[in-house]
mmCIF file of C-alpha atoms in Angstrom:
data_model
loop_
_atom_site.group_PDB
_atom_site.id
_atom_site.type_symbol
_atom_site.label_atom_id
_atom_site.label_comp_id
_atom_site.label_asym_id
_atom_site.label_seq_id
_atom_site.Cartn_x
_atom_site.Cartn_y
_atom_site.Cartn_z
ATOM 1 C CA GLY L 1 6.937 -12.678 14.711
ATOM 2 C CA ALA L 2 7.801 -9.269 15.094
ATOM 3 C CA GLY L 3 6.324 -8.300 11.343
ATOM 4 C CA VAL L 4 3.749 -9.430 9.248
ATOM 5 C CA SER L 5 5.014 -12.192 7.286
ATOM 6 C CA GLN L 6 3.978 -13.714 4.023
ATOM 7 C CA SER L 7 4.404 -17.238 2.002
ATOM 8 C CA PRO L 8 5.301 -18.535 -0.500
ATOM 9 C CA SER L 9 7.782 -15.380 -1.495
ATOM 10 C CA ASN L 10 7.356 -16.087 -5.108
ATOM 11 C CA LYS L 11 4.913 -18.586 -6.805
ATOM 12 C CA VAL L 12 5.170 -19.644 -10.617
ATOM 13 C CA THR L 13 2.266 -21.036 -11.793
ATOM 14 C CA GLU L 14 0.400 -22.516 -14.969
ATOM 15 C CA LYS L 15 -2.755 -21.103 -16.675
ATOM 16 C CA GLY L 16 -5.794 -22.712 -14.806
ATOM 17 C CA LYS L 17 -4.425 -23.676 -11.999
ATOM 18 C CA ASP L 18 -5.366 -22.711 -8.527
ATOM 19 C CA VAL L 19 -2.705 -21.047 -6.101
ATOM 20 C CA GLU L 20 -2.987 -19.964 -2.392
ATOM 21 C CA LEU L 21 -1.218 -17.304 -0.839
ATOM 22 C CA ARG L 22 -0.935 -17.168 3.006
ATOM 23 C CA CYS L 23 -0.356 -14.131 5.349
ATOM 24 C CA ASP L 24 0.586 -14.130 9.128
ATOM 25 C CA PRO L 25 -0.483 -11.003 10.487
ATOM 26 C CA ILE L 26 1.385 -9.026 13.583
ATOM 27 C CA SER L 27 -0.156 -10.799 16.922
ATOM 28 C CA GLY L 28 -2.690 -8.522 18.309
ATOM 29 C CA HIS L 29 -3.566 -6.735 14.864
ATOM 30 C CA THR L 30 -7.404 -7.319 14.109
ATOM 31 C CA ALA L 31 -7.483 -5.916 10.837
ATOM 32 C CA LEU L 32 -5.888 -7.345 7.913
ATOM 33 C CA TYR L 33 -5.926 -6.044 4.269
ATOM 34 C CA TRP L 34 -4.942 -7.553 0.973
ATOM 35 C CA TYR L 35 -4.003 -5.338 -2.076
ATOM 36 C CA ARG L 36 -2.532 -6.131 -5.184
ATOM 37 C CA GLN L 37 0.493 -4.372 -7.383
ATOM 38 C CA SER L 38 1.107 -4.988 -10.985
ATOM 39 C CA LEU L 39 3.749 -3.466 -12.648
ATOM 40 C CA GLY L 40 3.926 0.478 -13.146
ATOM 41 C CA GLN L 41 0.573 0.405 -10.854
ATOM 42 C CA GLY L 42 -0.567 1.528 -7.590
ATOM 43 C CA LEU L 43 -1.800 -0.688 -4.620
ATOM 44 C CA GLU L 44 -4.833 -2.420 -5.543
ATOM 45 C CA PHE L 45 -7.232 -2.937 -2.711
ATOM 46 C CA LEU L 46 -8.907 -6.516 -2.850
ATOM 47 C CA ILE L 47 -10.266 -7.521 0.814
ATOM 48 C CA TYR L 48 -10.153 -6.498 4.679
ATOM 49 C CA PHE L 49 -10.884 -8.146 7.669
ATOM 50 C CA GLN L 50 -11.815 -6.543 10.855
ATOM 51 C CA GLY L 51 -12.099 -8.764 13.448
ATOM 52 C CA ASN L 52 -14.993 -11.375 13.513
ATOM 53 C CA SER L 53 -16.743 -9.047 11.397
ATOM 54 C CA ALA L 54 -17.990 -9.866 7.766
ATOM 55 C CA PRO L 55 -15.048 -9.098 5.327
ATOM 56 C CA ASP L 56 -15.245 -6.187 3.178
ATOM 57 C CA LYS L 57 -14.794 -8.046 -0.299
ATOM 58 C CA SER L 58 -15.569 -4.794 -2.933
ATOM 59 C CA GLY L 59 -12.013 -5.010 -3.952
ATOM 60 C CA LEU L 60 -11.756 -8.411 -5.463
ATOM 61 C CA PRO L 61 -12.015 -8.640 -9.254
ATOM 62 C CA SER L 62 -13.690 -11.816 -9.854
ATOM 63 C CA ASP L 63 -15.279 -14.661 -8.170
ATOM 64 C CA ARG L 64 -12.051 -16.471 -8.791
ATOM 65 C CA PHE L 65 -10.657 -14.621 -5.792
ATOM 66 C CA SER L 66 -11.521 -15.558 -2.441
ATOM 67 C CA ALA L 67 -9.671 -14.823 0.946
ATOM 68 C CA GLU L 68 -10.793 -16.390 4.381
ATOM 69 C CA ARG L 69 -9.081 -15.745 8.090
ATOM 70 C CA THR L 70 -9.178 -18.289 10.582
ATOM 71 C CA GLY L 71 -9.151 -17.816 14.036
ATOM 72 C CA GLY L 72 -8.633 -14.036 13.347
ATOM 73 C CA SER L 73 -4.953 -14.379 12.655
ATOM 74 C CA VAL L 74 -3.870 -16.146 9.436
ATOM 75 C CA SER L 75 -5.330 -15.305 6.400
ATOM 76 C CA THR L 76 -5.089 -16.946 2.982
ATOM 77 C CA LEU L 77 -5.941 -15.409 -0.456
ATOM 78 C CA THR L 78 -7.146 -18.122 -2.979
ATOM 79 C CA ILE L 79 -7.263 -17.534 -6.907
ATOM 80 C CA GLN L 80 -9.219 -20.239 -8.877
ATOM 81 C CA ARG L 81 -8.149 -20.962 -12.178
ATOM 82 C CA THR L 82 -5.497 -18.547 -12.776
ATOM 83 C CA GLN L 83 -5.283 -16.608 -15.741
ATOM 84 C CA GLN L 84 -1.885 -14.407 -17.080
ATOM 85 C CA GLU L 85 -3.134 -11.344 -15.643
ATOM 86 C CA ASP L 86 -3.315 -12.331 -12.171
ATOM 87 C CA SER L 87 0.771 -12.263 -12.357
ATOM 88 C CA ALA L 88 1.787 -9.453 -9.443
ATOM 89 C CA VAL L 89 2.779 -8.993 -6.202
ATOM 90 C CA TYR L 90 0.211 -9.738 -3.569
ATOM 91 C CA LEU L 91 0.519 -7.576 -0.447
ATOM 92 C CA CYS L 92 -1.079 -8.494 2.891
ATOM 93 C CA ALA L 93 -1.103 -5.671 5.843
ATOM 94 C CA SER L 94 -2.430 -5.516 9.102
ATOM 95 C CA SER L 95 -3.148 -3.164 11.642
ATOM 96 C CA LEU L 96 -4.007 -2.690 15.590
ATOM 97 C CA MET L 97 -7.576 -2.266 14.602
ATOM 98 C CA ALA L 98 -9.646 -0.994 11.319
ATOM 99 C CA GLY L 99 -9.850 2.822 11.406
ATOM 100 C CA GLY L 100 -9.154 5.933 8.591
ATOM 101 C CA THR L 101 -6.141 6.684 11.014
ATOM 102 C CA GLU L 102 -4.551 3.581 11.479
ATOM 103 C CA THR L 103 -1.279 2.483 10.147
ATOM 104 C CA GLN L 104 -0.727 -0.564 8.377
ATOM 105 C CA TYR L 105 2.081 -2.930 8.050
ATOM 106 C CA PHE L 106 3.002 -4.469 4.953
ATOM 107 C CA GLY L 107 4.266 -7.782 4.576
ATOM 108 C CA PRO L 108 6.961 -8.291 1.908
ATOM 109 C CA GLY L 109 4.617 -9.496 -0.485
ATOM 110 C CA THR L 110 3.991 -12.769 -2.799
ATOM 111 C CA ARG L 111 5.346 -12.443 -6.257
ATOM 112 C CA LEU L 112 2.741 -14.384 -8.464
ATOM 113 C CA LEU L 113 3.632 -15.097 -12.073
ATOM 114 C CA VAL L 114 0.842 -16.980 -14.150
ATOM 115 C CA LEU L 115 2.584 -18.975 -17.192
ATOM 116 C CA ALA B 1 -15.316 8.524 -3.823
ATOM 117 C CA GLN B 2 -11.769 8.754 -2.769
ATOM 118 C CA SER B 3 -8.766 8.877 -5.197
ATOM 119 C CA VAL B 4 -5.168 10.226 -5.274
ATOM 120 C CA THR B 5 -3.057 10.902 -8.041
ATOM 121 C CA GLN B 6 1.105 11.473 -7.812
ATOM 122 C CA LEU B 7 2.311 13.203 -10.314
ATOM 123 C CA GLY B 8 5.613 11.453 -12.439
ATOM 124 C CA SER B 9 6.171 8.372 -11.948
ATOM 125 C CA HIS B 10 9.561 8.978 -11.948
ATOM 126 C CA VAL B 11 11.366 11.695 -10.269
ATOM 127 C CA SER B 12 15.553 11.902 -10.448
ATOM 128 C CA VAL B 13 17.654 14.419 -8.108
ATOM 129 C CA SER B 14 21.255 14.980 -7.466
ATOM 130 C CA GLU B 15 22.582 13.918 -3.944
ATOM 131 C CA GLY B 16 22.273 17.043 -2.213
ATOM 132 C CA ALA B 17 19.310 18.401 -3.889
ATOM 133 C CA LEU B 18 15.661 19.207 -2.736
ATOM 134 C CA VAL B 19 13.096 16.132 -3.317
ATOM 135 C CA LEU B 20 9.584 16.954 -4.162
ATOM 136 C CA LEU B 21 7.044 14.497 -4.465
ATOM 137 C CA ARG B 22 3.849 15.468 -5.661
ATOM 138 C CA CYS B 23 0.500 14.149 -4.330
ATOM 139 C CA ASN B 24 -3.066 15.544 -5.028
ATOM 140 C CA TYR B 25 -6.354 13.527 -3.645
ATOM 141 C CA SER B 26 -10.054 14.064 -4.186
ATOM 142 C CA SER B 27 -11.916 13.280 -0.785
ATOM 143 C CA SER B 28 -15.663 14.338 -0.353
ATOM 144 C CA VAL B 29 -14.798 14.142 3.330
ATOM 145 C CA PRO B 30 -12.221 15.418 5.559
ATOM 146 C CA PRO B 31 -9.348 13.055 4.329
ATOM 147 C CA TYR B 32 -6.512 11.416 6.278
ATOM 148 C CA LEU B 33 -3.526 11.252 4.173
ATOM 149 C CA PHE B 34 -0.441 9.128 4.024
ATOM 150 C CA TRP B 35 2.985 8.524 2.494
ATOM 151 C CA TYR B 36 4.531 4.721 2.333
ATOM 152 C CA VAL B 37 7.955 4.118 1.146
ATOM 153 C CA GLN B 38 8.956 0.714 -0.750
ATOM 154 C CA TYR B 39 12.748 0.237 -0.779
ATOM 155 C CA PRO B 40 14.163 -2.479 -3.275
ATOM 156 C CA ASN B 41 12.953 -6.011 -2.051
ATOM 157 C CA GLN B 42 11.236 -4.728 0.955
ATOM 158 C CA GLY B 43 7.482 -4.219 2.316
ATOM 159 C CA LEU B 44 6.330 -0.985 2.581
ATOM 160 C CA GLN B 45 6.705 1.159 5.404
ATOM 161 C CA LEU B 46 4.822 4.294 6.905
ATOM 162 C CA LEU B 47 6.755 7.288 6.354
ATOM 163 C CA LEU B 48 4.442 9.964 7.881
ATOM 164 C CA LYS B 49 0.371 10.551 8.243
ATOM 165 C CA TYR B 50 -2.046 13.556 8.576
ATOM 166 C CA THR B 51 -5.130 13.145 10.458
ATOM 167 C CA THR B 52 -6.239 16.220 12.188
ATOM 168 C CA GLY B 53 -4.122 18.919 14.286
ATOM 169 C CA ALA B 54 -1.224 20.666 12.616
ATOM 170 C CA THR B 55 -0.917 20.750 8.894
ATOM 171 C CA LEU B 56 3.011 20.272 8.249
ATOM 172 C CA VAL B 57 3.549 16.621 9.353
ATOM 173 C CA LYS B 58 6.868 15.466 9.962
ATOM 174 C CA GLY B 59 8.074 11.796 9.157
ATOM 175 C CA ILE B 60 10.956 9.474 9.776
ATOM 176 C CA ASN B 61 14.271 10.011 7.683
ATOM 177 C CA GLY B 62 14.078 13.950 7.316
ATOM 178 C CA PHE B 63 10.938 13.922 5.105
ATOM 179 C CA GLU B 64 7.968 15.934 5.871
ATOM 180 C CA ALA B 65 4.554 16.684 4.336
ATOM 181 C CA GLU B 66 2.149 19.548 4.310
ATOM 182 C CA PHE B 67 -1.593 19.503 3.773
ATOM 183 C CA LYS B 68 -2.782 21.958 1.937
ATOM 184 C CA LYS B 69 -6.791 21.605 1.808
ATOM 185 C CA SER B 70 -7.337 24.529 -0.870
ATOM 186 C CA GLU B 71 -5.298 22.718 -3.383
ATOM 187 C CA THR B 72 -6.447 19.330 -2.041
ATOM 188 C CA SER B 73 -2.398 18.531 -2.063
ATOM 189 C CA PHE B 74 -0.325 16.872 0.432
ATOM 190 C CA HIS B 75 3.575 16.989 -1.117
ATOM 191 C CA LEU B 76 6.431 15.187 0.366
ATOM 192 C CA THR B 77 9.373 17.028 0.352
ATOM 193 C CA LYS B 78 13.370 16.390 2.163
ATOM 194 C CA PRO B 79 15.680 19.058 1.867
ATOM 195 C CA SER B 80 18.578 17.190 0.954
ATOM 196 C CA ALA B 81 18.412 14.104 -0.977
ATOM 197 C CA HIS B 82 20.410 11.058 0.115
ATOM 198 C CA MET B 83 21.410 8.012 -1.795
ATOM 199 C CA SER B 84 19.414 5.485 0.481
ATOM 200 C CA ASP B 85 16.419 7.589 -0.435
ATOM 201 C CA ALA B 86 16.111 5.958 -3.600
ATOM 202 C CA ALA B 87 12.722 4.057 -3.168
ATOM 203 C CA GLU B 88 9.019 3.924 -4.435
ATOM 204 C CA TYR B 89 6.554 6.445 -2.469
ATOM 205 C CA PHE B 90 3.184 5.990 -2.453
ATOM 206 C CA CYS B 91 0.679 8.342 -1.433
ATOM 207 C CA ALA B 92 -2.539 7.433 0.095
ATOM 208 C CA VAL B 93 -6.168 8.492 1.611
ATOM 209 C CA SER B 94 -8.496 7.013 3.667
ATOM 210 C CA ASP B 95 -11.307 8.792 5.839
ATOM 211 C CA ALA B 96 -12.313 8.481 9.030
ATOM 212 C CA GLY B 97 -15.601 6.745 8.357
ATOM 213 C CA GLY B 98 -14.213 4.181 6.080
ATOM 214 C CA PHE B 99 -11.732 1.097 6.241
ATOM 215 C CA LYS B 100 -10.017 1.154 2.805
ATOM 216 C CA THR B 101 -7.124 3.021 2.365
ATOM 217 C CA ILE B 102 -6.710 4.346 -1.633
ATOM 218 C CA PHE B 103 -3.006 4.364 -3.030
ATOM 219 C CA GLY B 104 -1.543 6.407 -5.814
ATOM 220 C CA ALA B 105 0.236 4.506 -8.233
ATOM 221 C CA GLY B 106 3.797 5.595 -6.581
ATOM 222 C CA THR B 107 6.512 7.692 -7.731
ATOM 223 C CA ARG B 108 10.153 6.082 -8.386
ATOM 224 C CA LEU B 109 12.764 8.448 -7.026
ATOM 225 C CA PHE B 110 15.892 8.034 -8.071
ATOM 226 C CA VAL B 111 18.973 9.856 -6.273
ATOM 227 C CA LYS B 112 22.169 10.756 -8.527
ATOM 228 C CA ALA B 113 25.487 10.639 -6.892
#
């Protein structure tokens, strides 16, 4: 596709359940980022992938959060045993390559609500 | 460590008035600075960025920002607001050696008719 796509667009789950959020980056982009946007907050960096290198997981808030990127393309963010404080919009972005000057292209986000 | 502070979570202007959204950053190395905009129910998109060179940067939709090292600022301006400018604006900073981009908390711009 022409842009970054994310699915589902909305997800409602019960506390304690696991959820998987999917991101399809722009074709050819080697870098992929996950952010969390909570109500009234800025974007919180979660994790980034660059090519086949080990991901930078330094932003993941707890060990309940994990992400993988298969074949250098699609990425899945998994939240295990969800808590109410996990409710937020989860944004994925990709860029042609990693680096401070690169423009990131964002998907529309997945809005997660944990009841 | 880098950080970004956006002054004012909400800014309201009249249509045709000057838009000024403030951003101050903290960085121990030369920064790269960005402004992103998020329209209602849409993803973030880049407005403009400063990497090196000219400190006055022009972006899309008539916006511009000036990098002022002495003031550690990167304020966003537009001479005349339009109703379509109503959105949330995020300032961000990264550096040449790193791959993380740190975002501010955002400023929601309201434009009154």
